[in-house]
Amino acid sequence: MRLGLALGYWGRGPNPDHLDLATEAENLGYHSVWTAEAWGSDAFTPLTWIAAHTSRIRLGTAIAQMAARTPTATAMHALTLDHLSGGRMTLGLGLSGPQVVEGWYGRPFPASPLTATREYVDIVRQVLRREGPVALDGRFHTHPYSAEDGTGIGKPLKPITHPLRADLPILLGAEGPKNIAQTTRIADGWLPLYWSPTRTDVYQASLTDLPEGFMIAPMARAKVCDDVAEGLLPVKAMLGFYIGGMGHAARNFHADLMARMGYEDEARRIQELFLAGRKEEAVLAVPDAFADEISLIGPRERIAERLDLWRKGPVTDLLLTAPDPHTLRVLAELNS
C-alpha cells in the first residue's frame, strides 16, 4: 500500500505550509501528492506550483470537478501538466452534487450522472489518445456541437499538442453503488470519500472483477497525538460539514453514504441540526466511532495497529490529510 499526501483545497487563503509538506512527503518517499477544489481555489494551479518544486512525487487531483470545465479543457490541463512534470500527472475527477453544480457553476446537474460521467471520461481519453478528431454524439457532451442554438459549422479537432502519455491515469470520485461499479469499468482507479477498513463489505458488490492495476485510493486524516478524542475533532468537523451542509436535505450523497455504512440515524440527525443552523451541535453529533474508523488518530502504537487493517484490504494508495511533518514521518516509518 503506497502513501500519498492529500492537501485538499484552500480555505480563506493559501495554506503557507502546503509546499513544505509536499516537499517533505517527497523526501520521505511518499508516492503522490493531491490537490482538490470546491468553490474557491482550483485544483490544477497549486498542483503545478508543487510540480515546479519537486521532481519525483506523483501529482494528482482529488478531485477536479467535471462541472468546472468542459472535458476537452480538463484534458488540456492534464496533458499540459503531465508534460511539465515529466509524466507525473494523475487525473482525479468527480461530478460533485446539485448544490455545487447548479449553485456555483450555474449549470444543470445531469439527470443521468452515470451517462454524463461516462461521456466526460470518453472525451478526455480521446484527447489523450490523439488518434483522430474528438467526436461524440452524446446526451450531455457532443463534439462537434450540434444543437439548434449553434452555428452548425463546428469542426472536429484533435489536440495540437501531442500528449506525453495516452494512458495518463484517470480516477473517479464515486459514492453510489452503480457509480462505483461503472468506475471499475471506465477508469483506472477509484477515489472513495469515506473508507472503513472494517466495513469493506459496503462496497463489495461494486468492486467485483477489478481490472489488473486498478487503484483504490481513499483519503484519511492522520494525526499522531496522545488524546484520541481531541485528535478526532477535526474529523468530526469535516464530517459535520459534508454530511450536514454539502447537499440538500432531500439529496445529500455524503449523508446517504454514511447511512449505507451503518449510521443512518446519526446521519439524518447531523443533517437536521446543520440545516437548522445548529452547526456546533451537528459536529458533536458525529459519532466518535465513525470518525475513528475512517481515520488514523492517536499515539504511534495505536496508529501502527490500525494501519495494518488498511493494508489487509484492497486499498492500493492511502491518501493522508496529515497536518504536520511529524505525522508524515511516523506514517512513512510505519508503512516501510
Coordinates of C-alpha atoms in Angstrom, one line a residue:
M1 CA 0.0 0.0 0.0
R2 CA 1.5 3.3 -1.1
L3 CA 1.2 6.5 0.8
G4 CA 0.0 9.8 -0.7
L5 CA -0.4 13.3 0.8
A6 CA -3.8 14.9 0.3
L7 CA -3.7 18.7 0.6
G8 CA -7.3 19.4 -0.3
Y9 CA -8.4 22.9 -1.3
W10 CA -7.7 26.3 0.2
G11 CA -9.8 27.9 2.9
R12 CA -9.8 31.7 3.3
G13 CA -6.4 31.8 1.6
P14 CA -3.5 29.7 0.5
N15 CA -2.0 27.5 3.2
P16 CA 1.6 28.5 3.7
D17 CA 2.5 25.0 4.8
H18 CA 1.4 23.1 1.8
L19 CA 4.6 23.4 -0.3
D20 CA 6.8 22.4 2.7
L21 CA 4.5 19.4 3.4
A22 CA 4.7 18.3 -0.3
T23 CA 8.5 18.5 -0.4
E24 CA 8.8 16.7 2.9
A25 CA 6.5 14.0 1.6
E26 CA 8.7 13.6 -1.5
N27 CA 11.8 13.4 0.7
L28 CA 10.1 10.7 2.9
G29 CA 9.3 8.6 -0.1
Y30 CA 5.6 9.3 -0.5
H31 CA 4.3 8.1 -3.8
S32 CA 1.9 11.0 -4.5
V33 CA 0.5 14.4 -3.6
W34 CA -3.1 15.5 -4.3
T35 CA -4.9 18.8 -4.5
A36 CA -8.7 19.5 -4.7
E37 CA -11.3 22.2 -5.4
A38 CA -14.7 23.1 -4.2
W39 CA -15.8 26.7 -4.8
G40 CA -12.7 28.7 -4.2
S41 CA -9.2 27.7 -5.2
D42 CA -8.8 25.4 -8.2
A43 CA -7.0 22.1 -8.2
F44 CA -4.6 22.5 -11.1
T45 CA -2.8 25.7 -10.3
P46 CA -1.5 24.6 -6.8
L47 CA -0.5 21.3 -8.3
T48 CA 1.5 23.0 -11.0
W49 CA 3.3 25.1 -8.3
I50 CA 4.1 21.9 -6.4
A51 CA 5.3 20.2 -9.6
A52 CA 7.8 23.0 -10.1
H53 CA 9.3 22.5 -6.7
T54 CA 9.5 18.7 -6.7
S55 CA 11.0 16.1 -9.1
R56 CA 9.7 12.6 -8.2
I57 CA 6.5 12.6 -6.4
R58 CA 3.4 11.8 -8.5
L59 CA 0.8 14.5 -8.8
G60 CA -3.0 14.1 -8.6
T61 CA -6.3 15.9 -8.4
A62 CA -8.7 14.6 -5.8
I63 CA -10.8 15.9 -7.1
A64 CA -11.2 18.2 -10.1
Q65 CA -14.9 18.9 -10.7
M66 CA -16.3 18.0 -14.0
A67 CA -18.8 20.9 -14.0
A68 CA -15.9 23.4 -13.7
R69 CA -14.6 22.7 -17.2
T70 CA -15.6 21.0 -20.5
P71 CA -13.9 17.6 -20.8
T72 CA -11.6 19.0 -23.5
A73 CA -10.5 21.8 -21.2
T74 CA -9.8 19.3 -18.5
A75 CA -7.8 17.1 -20.9
M76 CA -5.8 20.2 -21.8
H77 CA -4.9 20.9 -18.2
A78 CA -3.9 17.2 -17.6
L79 CA -1.8 16.8 -20.7
T80 CA 0.0 20.2 -20.1
L81 CA 0.8 19.4 -16.5
D82 CA 1.9 15.9 -17.5
H83 CA 4.4 17.3 -19.9
L84 CA 5.7 20.0 -17.5
S85 CA 6.1 17.4 -14.7
G86 CA 7.8 14.7 -16.8
G87 CA 4.9 12.3 -16.7
R88 CA 3.8 12.5 -13.1
M89 CA 0.2 13.5 -13.6
T90 CA -2.9 11.5 -12.4
L91 CA -6.3 13.0 -13.2
G92 CA -8.9 12.5 -10.5
L93 CA -12.4 13.6 -11.5
G94 CA -15.7 14.0 -9.7
L95 CA -19.2 15.0 -10.6
S96 CA -19.9 16.9 -7.3
G97 CA -23.6 17.5 -6.3
P98 CA -26.6 19.5 -7.4
Q99 CA -26.0 22.3 -4.9
V100 CA -22.5 23.0 -6.2
V101 CA -23.1 22.3 -9.9
E102 CA -26.2 24.5 -10.1
G103 CA -25.4 27.0 -7.3
W104 CA -21.7 27.6 -8.1
Y105 CA -21.2 26.6 -11.7
G106 CA -24.6 27.7 -12.9
R107 CA -25.2 24.5 -14.8
P108 CA -27.9 21.9 -14.6
F109 CA -27.0 18.8 -12.6
P110 CA -27.2 15.9 -15.1
A111 CA -30.4 13.9 -15.0
S112 CA -28.3 10.8 -15.6
P113 CA -25.0 11.1 -13.7
L114 CA -23.7 7.8 -14.9
T115 CA -24.1 8.8 -18.5
A116 CA -22.6 12.2 -18.0
T117 CA -19.6 10.8 -16.3
R118 CA -19.1 8.1 -19.0
E119 CA -19.2 10.7 -21.8
Y120 CA -16.8 13.0 -20.0
V121 CA -14.2 10.3 -19.5
D122 CA -14.7 9.2 -23.1
I123 CA -13.8 12.6 -24.4
V124 CA -10.8 13.1 -22.1
R125 CA -9.4 9.7 -23.3
Q126 CA -10.0 10.7 -26.9
V127 CA -7.9 13.8 -26.4
L128 CA -5.1 11.9 -24.6
R129 CA -5.0 9.1 -27.3
R130 CA -5.0 11.7 -30.1
E131 CA -6.0 9.0 -32.7
G132 CA -8.3 11.4 -34.5
P133 CA -10.5 14.4 -34.1
V134 CA -12.7 14.3 -30.9
A135 CA -16.1 13.1 -31.8
L136 CA -19.1 12.1 -29.7
D137 CA -22.8 12.3 -30.2
G138 CA -23.6 12.3 -26.5
R139 CA -26.6 13.1 -24.4
F140 CA -24.6 15.7 -22.3
H141 CA -21.4 16.2 -24.3
T142 CA -21.5 16.5 -28.1
H143 CA -18.5 17.1 -30.3
P144 CA -18.8 19.0 -32.6
Y145 CA -21.7 20.9 -31.0
S146 CA -24.8 20.3 -33.0
A147 CA -27.7 21.8 -31.0
E148 CA -30.1 24.3 -32.7
D149 CA -28.6 27.3 -31.0
G150 CA -25.2 26.6 -32.6
T151 CA -23.9 27.8 -35.9
G152 CA -23.6 24.4 -37.4
I153 CA -20.1 24.9 -38.6
G154 CA -18.2 23.4 -35.7
K155 CA -15.2 21.5 -36.9
P156 CA -13.9 18.2 -35.3
L157 CA -10.5 18.8 -33.9
K158 CA -7.7 16.8 -32.3
P159 CA -5.2 18.4 -29.9
I160 CA -2.3 20.4 -31.4
T161 CA 0.0 19.3 -28.6
H162 CA 0.9 15.6 -28.6
P163 CA 0.1 14.2 -25.2
L164 CA 3.1 12.7 -23.3
R165 CA 1.0 9.7 -22.3
A166 CA -2.0 8.3 -24.0
D167 CA -2.7 6.2 -20.9
L168 CA -2.5 9.0 -18.3
P169 CA -4.4 7.5 -15.3
I170 CA -7.9 8.7 -14.7
L171 CA -9.5 8.1 -11.3
L172 CA -13.1 8.9 -10.4
G173 CA -14.6 10.0 -7.1
A174 CA -17.8 8.0 -6.8
E175 CA -20.1 7.3 -3.9
G176 CA -23.2 5.4 -5.1
P177 CA -23.0 1.6 -5.8
K178 CA -23.8 2.0 -9.6
N179 CA -21.3 4.8 -10.0
I180 CA -18.6 2.8 -8.2
A181 CA -19.3 -0.2 -10.4
Q182 CA -19.1 1.9 -13.5
T183 CA -15.8 3.4 -12.3
T184 CA -14.2 0.0 -12.3
R185 CA -15.1 -0.4 -16.0
I186 CA -14.2 3.1 -17.4
A187 CA -11.5 4.4 -15.1
D188 CA -8.0 3.4 -13.8
G189 CA -8.9 3.8 -10.2
W190 CA -11.4 5.0 -7.6
L191 CA -11.2 7.8 -5.0
P192 CA -13.6 6.8 -2.1
L193 CA -14.7 9.6 0.1
Y194 CA -15.0 7.6 3.3
W195 CA -13.3 4.2 3.6
S196 CA -13.5 2.0 6.7
P197 CA -11.1 -1.0 6.7
T198 CA -13.6 -2.9 8.9
R199 CA -16.6 -2.3 6.6
T200 CA -15.2 -3.2 3.1
D201 CA -18.4 -5.3 2.6
V202 CA -20.2 -1.9 2.0
Y203 CA -18.5 -1.8 -1.4
Q204 CA -18.0 -5.4 -2.2
A205 CA -20.8 -5.8 -4.8
S206 CA -19.5 -2.8 -6.7
L207 CA -15.8 -4.0 -6.7
T208 CA -16.1 -7.4 -8.3
D209 CA -13.8 -8.4 -11.2
L210 CA -11.4 -5.4 -10.7
P211 CA -9.0 -4.9 -13.6
E212 CA -5.4 -5.5 -13.0
G213 CA -3.6 -2.5 -11.6
F214 CA -6.9 -0.8 -10.6
M215 CA -6.2 1.8 -7.9
I216 CA -8.3 2.3 -4.8
A217 CA -7.2 5.5 -3.1
P218 CA -9.2 6.7 -0.1
M219 CA -8.4 9.7 1.9
A220 CA -7.9 9.5 5.7
R221 CA -7.0 12.2 8.2
A222 CA -3.8 11.2 10.2
K223 CA -2.6 12.7 13.4
V224 CA 0.0 11.4 15.9
C225 CA -1.3 12.6 19.3
D226 CA -1.9 11.3 22.8
D227 CA -5.5 12.4 23.1
V228 CA -7.6 10.5 20.6
A229 CA -10.9 12.4 21.3
E230 CA -9.2 15.7 20.7
G231 CA -7.5 14.4 17.6
L232 CA -10.9 13.3 16.2
L233 CA -12.4 16.8 16.5
P234 CA -11.2 18.0 13.0
V235 CA -12.5 14.7 11.5
K236 CA -15.9 15.3 13.1
A237 CA -15.9 18.9 11.9
M238 CA -15.3 17.8 8.4
L239 CA -18.0 15.1 8.6
G240 CA -20.4 17.6 10.1
F241 CA -19.9 20.0 7.2
Y242 CA -20.0 17.4 4.5
I243 CA -22.9 15.4 5.8
G244 CA -24.9 18.3 7.1
G245 CA -24.1 21.1 4.7
M246 CA -22.8 19.7 1.4
G247 CA -26.1 18.9 -0.1
H248 CA -29.9 19.4 0.1
A249 CA -31.9 17.8 2.9
A250 CA -33.6 15.6 0.3
R251 CA -30.4 14.9 -1.8
N252 CA -27.1 14.6 0.0
F253 CA -24.8 11.9 -1.4
H254 CA -22.5 12.2 1.7
A255 CA -25.3 11.6 4.2
D256 CA -26.5 8.6 2.1
L257 CA -23.1 7.1 2.1
M258 CA -22.8 7.4 5.9
A259 CA -26.2 5.7 6.2
R260 CA -25.0 2.8 4.0
M261 CA -22.0 2.5 6.3
G262 CA -24.3 1.7 9.2
Y263 CA -25.0 5.2 10.7
E264 CA -28.3 6.1 9.1
D265 CA -30.0 7.6 12.2
E266 CA -26.9 9.6 13.1
A267 CA -26.5 10.9 9.5
R268 CA -30.1 12.2 9.4
R269 CA -29.6 13.8 12.9
I270 CA -26.5 15.6 11.7
Q271 CA -28.3 16.9 8.6
E272 CA -31.2 18.1 10.8
L273 CA -29.0 20.0 13.2
F274 CA -26.8 21.6 10.5
L275 CA -29.7 22.7 8.3
A276 CA -31.3 24.3 11.4
G277 CA -28.2 26.4 11.9
R278 CA -27.0 24.4 14.9
K279 CA -23.7 23.6 13.4
E280 CA -21.7 23.0 16.6
E281 CA -24.3 20.5 17.7
A282 CA -24.1 18.9 14.3
V283 CA -20.4 18.3 14.7
L284 CA -20.8 16.9 18.2
A285 CA -23.5 14.6 16.9
V286 CA -20.9 12.8 14.7
P287 CA -20.2 9.5 16.4
D288 CA -16.6 9.2 17.6
A289 CA -16.7 5.6 16.3
F290 CA -17.4 6.6 12.7
A291 CA -14.8 9.4 12.7
D292 CA -12.3 6.9 14.2
E293 CA -12.8 4.1 11.8
I294 CA -12.2 6.3 8.7
S295 CA -9.0 8.0 10.1
L296 CA -5.7 7.2 11.7
I297 CA -5.6 9.2 15.0
G298 CA -3.7 8.6 18.3
P299 CA -0.4 7.5 19.6
R300 CA 2.2 5.9 17.3
E301 CA 1.4 2.4 18.6
R302 CA -2.3 2.8 18.1
I303 CA -1.8 4.1 14.5
A304 CA 0.5 1.2 13.8
E305 CA -2.1 -1.3 14.8
R306 CA -4.8 0.3 12.8
L307 CA -2.6 0.8 9.7
D308 CA -2.4 -3.0 9.5
L309 CA -6.1 -3.1 8.9
W310 CA -5.8 -0.8 5.9
R311 CA -3.0 -2.8 4.4
K312 CA -5.0 -6.1 4.7
G313 CA -7.8 -4.8 2.4
P314 CA -7.9 -3.8 -1.3
V315 CA -6.6 -0.3 -0.8
T316 CA -3.6 0.4 -3.1
D317 CA -3.0 4.0 -2.1
L318 CA -3.7 5.7 1.2
L319 CA -4.0 9.4 0.8
L320 CA -3.3 11.1 4.1
T321 CA -4.6 14.5 5.1
A322 CA -1.8 15.0 7.6
P323 CA -1.4 18.3 9.4
D324 CA 2.2 18.2 10.4
P325 CA 5.6 16.8 9.2
H326 CA 5.9 14.6 12.3
T327 CA 2.8 12.7 11.4
L328 CA 4.1 12.3 7.8
R329 CA 7.4 10.9 9.1
V330 CA 5.7 8.5 11.5
L331 CA 3.4 7.1 8.8
A332 CA 6.3 6.7 6.4
E333 CA 8.2 4.7 9.0
L334 CA 5.3 2.5 9.9
N335 CA 4.5 1.8 6.3
S336 CA 8.0 1.0 5.2

